[in-house]
Each structure stands twice: as C-alpha cells, then as structure tokens.
C-alpha cells in the first residue's frame, strides 16, 4: 500500500513536471457541463473505497450549486470554510506539522497532497485526484477554494501568515492542482 502510494505520487509528479515544462493546457470550454463535473471516477480513491464516485458526486452537487448561484461568493465561502477547518484541526492536534497534511487529505478523501518545494519564504503544494476539480472541464477558473483555504489555514497555524494561490487546476486546463504559498 505504502510503496504503491509512493509510486503513484512519482507518476503524478512526472505529469506535473511535463505539463509545467510544456505549458500544456486543455483549451477552455464556455460552460461547466454538470454531467461531466458531477460524474467522475478517481482511480486511486475508487481503489481504496469502491463507492468513491457517489461521495464525490454529493460534494460536487454542493460545489456546483454554489458555482451556479455565484462563482465569487462560492470562492469566498469555500476558502473561509477550508481555512477555519484547518485552524480547528491544528488546534485539536490532528495536524501537528506540514508533514501531516498528506495523511489528513488522504483520510478525508480530499485528494493526494504532495509537498513539492519548501523554502524560507515560499512553498509549493500539489493535489492529485482532487475532490473539487479532478477531470473537470476547463472553464477558465480555479475550482479548489476549499483546498486552498485548508492549506492556507494549516500553514498559517504551523508556520505563519501567508498568501495561498491556486495556479494550476483542472478548471484551468491542467491535470492536477498546484498551489503557491508565499509568506508575508
Ligand atoms: Zn484544482
């Protein structure tokens, strides 16, 4: 299980590196097709929980409902929700260090979190098979505000105030999510 997981992360890193190097992005579509957005099969998560697609569908029904209502409100609310949740999880000790993030994101089925780079003023974190955006049609905007909020909140508690931005996302035509964390 452990080695299988690490091999998978390595495969995803290759995809990430190739896409960033070639600046490869899928062409934008005008609108999010709910059939495509709501029905996805995440290979790794389906392997560990066969009913994964049903749970993702429920989560995305909420996400899609908010997106149809107001994309900007959705972004603010989901980021705030993720931020507050992560602050709680660092408060209860469920997240004690940055190295706990992959385990928590895996356990909650949010996605496969991969810490790409850590330096004194900047961090890079990727998510693969993300619950919010995996295989979403490219609609010209990022979709993972909840995840961005969680990363921002956790890192603020553990390290310090930061700005977390999602720069790669299925919503932008990539095959993974990439977050850049800059310390203030
Ligand atoms: Zn994303």
mmCIF file of C-alpha atoms and ligand atoms in Angstrom:
data_model
loop_
_atom_site.group_PDB
_atom_site.id
_atom_site.type_symbol
_atom_site.label_atom_id
_atom_site.label_comp_id
_atom_site.label_asym_id
_atom_site.label_seq_id
_atom_site.Cartn_x
_atom_site.Cartn_y
_atom_site.Cartn_z
ATOM 1 C CA UNK A 1 0.000 0.000 0.000
ATOM 2 C CA UNK A 2 2.706 2.452 1.086
ATOM 3 C CA UNK A 3 5.023 1.702 -1.870
ATOM 4 C CA UNK A 4 2.048 1.663 -4.249
ATOM 5 C CA UNK A 5 1.130 5.135 -2.982
ATOM 6 C CA UNK A 6 4.665 6.469 -3.426
ATOM 7 C CA UNK A 7 4.906 5.064 -6.964
ATOM 8 C CA UNK A 8 1.632 6.786 -7.798
ATOM 9 C CA UNK A 9 2.854 10.132 -6.417
ATOM 10 C CA UNK A 10 6.015 9.767 -8.529
ATOM 11 C CA UNK A 11 3.908 9.154 -11.656
ATOM 12 C CA UNK A 12 1.834 12.254 -10.903
ATOM 13 C CA UNK A 13 4.996 14.312 -10.391
ATOM 14 C CA UNK A 14 6.144 13.353 -13.879
ATOM 15 C CA UNK A 15 2.793 14.510 -15.302
ATOM 16 C CA UNK A 16 3.094 17.762 -13.324
ATOM 17 C CA UNK A 17 6.677 18.434 -14.470
ATOM 18 C CA UNK A 18 5.912 17.668 -18.121
ATOM 19 C CA UNK A 19 2.829 19.879 -18.166
ATOM 20 C CA UNK A 20 4.587 22.811 -16.494
ATOM 21 C CA UNK A 21 7.609 22.456 -18.800
ATOM 22 C CA UNK A 22 5.492 22.300 -21.976
ATOM 23 C CA UNK A 23 2.953 24.842 -20.675
ATOM 24 C CA UNK A 24 0.341 22.324 -21.754
ATOM 25 C CA UNK A 25 -3.255 23.245 -21.035
ATOM 26 C CA UNK A 26 -6.566 21.979 -22.402
ATOM 27 C CA UNK A 27 -8.497 24.608 -24.383
ATOM 28 C CA UNK A 28 -11.166 26.415 -22.405
ATOM 29 C CA UNK A 29 -14.843 25.485 -22.668
ATOM 30 C CA UNK A 30 -17.591 28.073 -22.297
ATOM 31 C CA UNK A 31 -19.580 26.410 -19.542
ATOM 32 C CA UNK A 32 -19.301 23.729 -16.921
ATOM 33 C CA UNK A 33 -21.336 20.753 -18.054
ATOM 34 C CA UNK A 34 -22.874 19.304 -14.856
ATOM 35 C CA UNK A 35 -22.896 15.741 -16.245
ATOM 36 C CA UNK A 36 -19.143 15.904 -16.755
ATOM 37 C CA UNK A 37 -18.465 17.709 -13.480
ATOM 38 C CA UNK A 38 -20.614 15.506 -11.248
ATOM 39 C CA UNK A 39 -19.676 12.087 -12.608
ATOM 40 C CA UNK A 40 -16.034 11.252 -12.129
ATOM 41 C CA UNK A 41 -14.141 8.156 -11.164
ATOM 42 C CA UNK A 42 -10.944 8.824 -9.227
ATOM 43 C CA UNK A 43 -8.655 5.810 -9.801
ATOM 44 C CA UNK A 44 -6.747 5.781 -6.501
ATOM 45 C CA UNK A 45 -9.695 6.663 -4.270
ATOM 46 C CA UNK A 46 -12.005 4.212 -6.054
ATOM 47 C CA UNK A 47 -9.378 1.547 -5.450
ATOM 48 C CA UNK A 48 -9.461 2.154 -1.660
ATOM 49 C CA UNK A 49 -13.243 2.925 -1.459
ATOM 50 C CA UNK A 50 -15.296 1.488 -4.352
ATOM 51 C CA UNK A 51 -18.189 3.931 -3.706
ATOM 52 C CA UNK A 52 -15.912 6.978 -4.040
ATOM 53 C CA UNK A 53 -17.768 8.350 -7.105
ATOM 54 C CA UNK A 54 -21.010 8.637 -5.083
ATOM 55 C CA UNK A 55 -19.374 10.673 -2.310
ATOM 56 C CA UNK A 56 -17.566 12.907 -4.781
ATOM 57 C CA UNK A 57 -20.887 13.459 -6.533
ATOM 58 C CA UNK A 58 -22.532 14.624 -3.298
ATOM 59 C CA UNK A 59 -19.672 17.006 -2.528
ATOM 60 C CA UNK A 60 -19.736 18.364 -6.079
ATOM 61 C CA UNK A 61 -23.510 18.837 -6.018
ATOM 62 C CA UNK A 62 -22.954 21.412 -3.259
ATOM 63 C CA UNK A 63 -19.975 22.901 -5.073
ATOM 64 C CA UNK A 64 -21.874 23.097 -8.373
ATOM 65 C CA UNK A 65 -24.920 24.607 -6.707
ATOM 66 C CA UNK A 66 -22.791 27.376 -5.246
ATOM 67 C CA UNK A 67 -20.980 27.912 -8.542
ATOM 68 C CA UNK A 68 -24.272 28.320 -10.431
ATOM 69 C CA UNK A 69 -25.508 30.760 -7.799
ATOM 70 C CA UNK A 70 -22.419 32.953 -7.587
ATOM 71 C CA UNK A 71 -18.822 31.989 -8.507
ATOM 72 C CA UNK A 72 -17.357 34.845 -6.456
ATOM 73 C CA UNK A 73 -19.426 34.114 -3.334
ATOM 74 C CA UNK A 74 -18.606 30.427 -3.693
ATOM 75 C CA UNK A 75 -14.882 31.212 -3.760
ATOM 76 C CA UNK A 76 -15.051 33.378 -0.624
ATOM 77 C CA UNK A 77 -17.264 30.960 1.350
ATOM 78 C CA UNK A 78 -15.319 27.805 0.464
ATOM 79 C CA UNK A 79 -11.965 29.415 1.174
ATOM 80 C CA UNK A 80 -13.229 30.606 4.546
ATOM 81 C CA UNK A 81 -14.675 27.172 5.329
ATOM 82 C CA UNK A 82 -11.398 25.432 4.492
ATOM 83 C CA UNK A 83 -9.380 27.988 6.414
ATOM 84 C CA UNK A 84 -11.497 27.656 9.585
ATOM 85 C CA UNK A 85 -11.486 23.874 9.357
ATOM 86 C CA UNK A 86 -7.697 23.706 9.110
ATOM 87 C CA UNK A 87 -7.304 26.111 12.042
ATOM 88 C CA UNK A 88 -9.523 23.764 14.055
ATOM 89 C CA UNK A 89 -7.527 20.682 13.033
ATOM 90 C CA UNK A 90 -4.266 22.321 14.067
ATOM 91 C CA UNK A 91 -5.977 23.358 17.339
ATOM 92 C CA UNK A 92 -7.063 19.793 18.154
ATOM 93 C CA UNK A 93 -3.647 18.416 17.189
ATOM 94 C CA UNK A 94 -4.899 16.404 14.196
ATOM 95 C CA UNK A 95 -2.439 18.434 12.140
ATOM 96 C CA UNK A 96 0.809 18.918 14.083
ATOM 97 C CA UNK A 97 3.195 19.595 11.224
ATOM 98 C CA UNK A 98 3.231 20.197 7.475
ATOM 99 C CA UNK A 99 4.105 16.510 7.079
ATOM 100 C CA UNK A 100 0.645 15.602 8.473
ATOM 101 C CA UNK A 101 -1.126 17.287 5.554
ATOM 102 C CA UNK A 102 -0.851 14.381 3.057
ATOM 103 C CA UNK A 103 -2.306 11.935 5.634
ATOM 104 C CA UNK A 104 -5.234 14.211 6.542
ATOM 105 C CA UNK A 105 -6.079 14.993 2.900
ATOM 106 C CA UNK A 106 -5.939 11.272 2.105
ATOM 107 C CA UNK A 107 -8.038 10.251 5.130
ATOM 108 C CA UNK A 108 -10.735 12.828 4.305
ATOM 109 C CA UNK A 109 -10.597 11.809 0.613
ATOM 110 C CA UNK A 110 -9.869 15.389 -0.444
ATOM 111 C CA UNK A 111 -7.009 14.356 -2.686
ATOM 112 C CA UNK A 112 -3.402 13.188 -2.874
ATOM 113 C CA UNK A 113 -1.415 16.057 -1.398
ATOM 114 C CA UNK A 114 2.217 16.363 -2.488
ATOM 115 C CA UNK A 115 4.664 18.849 -0.984
ATOM 116 C CA UNK A 116 6.811 19.869 -3.946
ATOM 117 C CA UNK A 117 9.022 22.566 -2.500
ATOM 118 C CA UNK A 118 9.679 24.206 0.874
ATOM 119 C CA UNK A 119 11.925 27.221 1.312
ATOM 120 C CA UNK A 120 12.095 30.035 3.871
ATOM 121 C CA UNK A 121 9.729 32.358 2.000
ATOM 122 C CA UNK A 122 7.769 30.097 -0.324
ATOM 123 C CA UNK A 123 6.153 26.666 -0.643
ATOM 124 C CA UNK A 124 4.662 24.655 -3.484
ATOM 125 C CA UNK A 125 1.979 22.025 -2.885
ATOM 126 C CA UNK A 126 0.157 19.899 -5.474
ATOM 127 C CA UNK A 127 -3.059 17.912 -5.187
ATOM 128 C CA UNK A 128 -3.842 14.948 -7.460
ATOM 129 C CA UNK A 129 -7.291 13.344 -7.886
ATOM 130 C CA UNK A 130 -8.754 16.413 -6.153
ATOM 131 C CA UNK A 131 -12.343 16.082 -4.919
ATOM 132 C CA UNK A 132 -13.190 19.587 -6.213
ATOM 133 C CA UNK A 133 -11.710 19.502 -9.697
ATOM 134 C CA UNK A 134 -10.300 16.135 -10.854
ATOM 135 C CA UNK A 135 -11.318 15.713 -14.534
ATOM 136 C CA UNK A 136 -13.389 18.890 -14.505
ATOM 137 C CA UNK A 137 -13.806 20.565 -17.902
ATOM 138 C CA UNK A 138 -11.529 23.618 -18.221
ATOM 139 C CA UNK A 139 -13.808 26.594 -17.565
ATOM 140 C CA UNK A 140 -11.094 29.221 -17.233
ATOM 141 C CA UNK A 141 -11.162 29.457 -13.444
ATOM 142 C CA UNK A 142 -9.730 27.567 -10.493
ATOM 143 C CA UNK A 143 -12.190 25.443 -8.520
ATOM 144 C CA UNK A 144 -10.337 24.429 -5.373
ATOM 145 C CA UNK A 145 -11.003 27.290 -2.978
ATOM 146 C CA UNK A 146 -11.839 24.884 -0.144
ATOM 147 C CA UNK A 147 -8.478 23.141 -0.543
ATOM 148 C CA UNK A 148 -6.632 26.487 -0.869
ATOM 149 C CA UNK A 149 -8.284 27.676 2.362
ATOM 150 C CA UNK A 150 -7.296 24.496 4.185
ATOM 151 C CA UNK A 151 -3.675 24.797 3.066
ATOM 152 C CA UNK A 152 -3.564 28.497 3.964
ATOM 153 C CA UNK A 153 -5.104 27.953 7.410
ATOM 154 C CA UNK A 154 -2.922 24.971 8.298
ATOM 155 C CA UNK A 155 0.287 26.670 7.202
ATOM 156 C CA UNK A 156 -0.656 29.890 8.980
ATOM 157 C CA UNK A 157 -1.011 27.953 12.261
ATOM 158 C CA UNK A 158 2.127 25.877 11.732
ATOM 159 C CA UNK A 159 4.498 28.376 10.141
ATOM 160 C CA UNK A 160 2.997 31.825 9.701
ATOM 161 C CA UNK A 161 0.798 34.232 7.759
ATOM 162 C CA UNK A 162 0.785 33.508 4.060
ATOM 163 C CA UNK A 163 -0.962 34.024 0.775
ATOM 164 C CA UNK A 164 -2.029 30.746 -0.851
ATOM 165 C CA UNK A 165 -2.941 30.854 -4.522
ATOM 166 C CA UNK A 166 -4.012 28.041 -6.826
ATOM 167 C CA UNK A 167 -2.098 28.442 -10.072
ATOM 168 C CA UNK A 168 -2.710 25.068 -11.733
ATOM 169 C CA UNK A 169 -6.120 23.374 -11.744
ATOM 170 C CA UNK A 170 -8.323 21.137 -13.907
ATOM 171 C CA UNK A 171 -10.539 24.236 -14.148
ATOM 172 C CA UNK A 172 -7.627 25.962 -15.920
ATOM 173 C CA UNK A 173 -6.940 23.002 -18.201
ATOM 174 C CA UNK A 174 -4.239 21.227 -16.162
ATOM 175 C CA UNK A 175 -4.342 17.620 -14.925
ATOM 176 C CA UNK A 176 -3.509 18.450 -11.308
ATOM 177 C CA UNK A 177 -3.876 21.299 -8.784
ATOM 178 C CA UNK A 178 -0.838 23.413 -7.913
ATOM 179 C CA UNK A 179 -0.772 25.860 -5.009
ATOM 180 C CA UNK A 180 1.836 28.511 -4.334
ATOM 181 C CA UNK A 181 2.226 29.646 -0.721
ATOM 182 C CA UNK A 182 4.073 32.916 -0.193
ATOM 183 C CA UNK A 183 4.899 34.026 3.354
ATOM 184 C CA UNK A 184 4.169 37.596 4.290
HETATM 185 ZN ZN1 LIG B 1 -7.964 22.397 -8.610
#
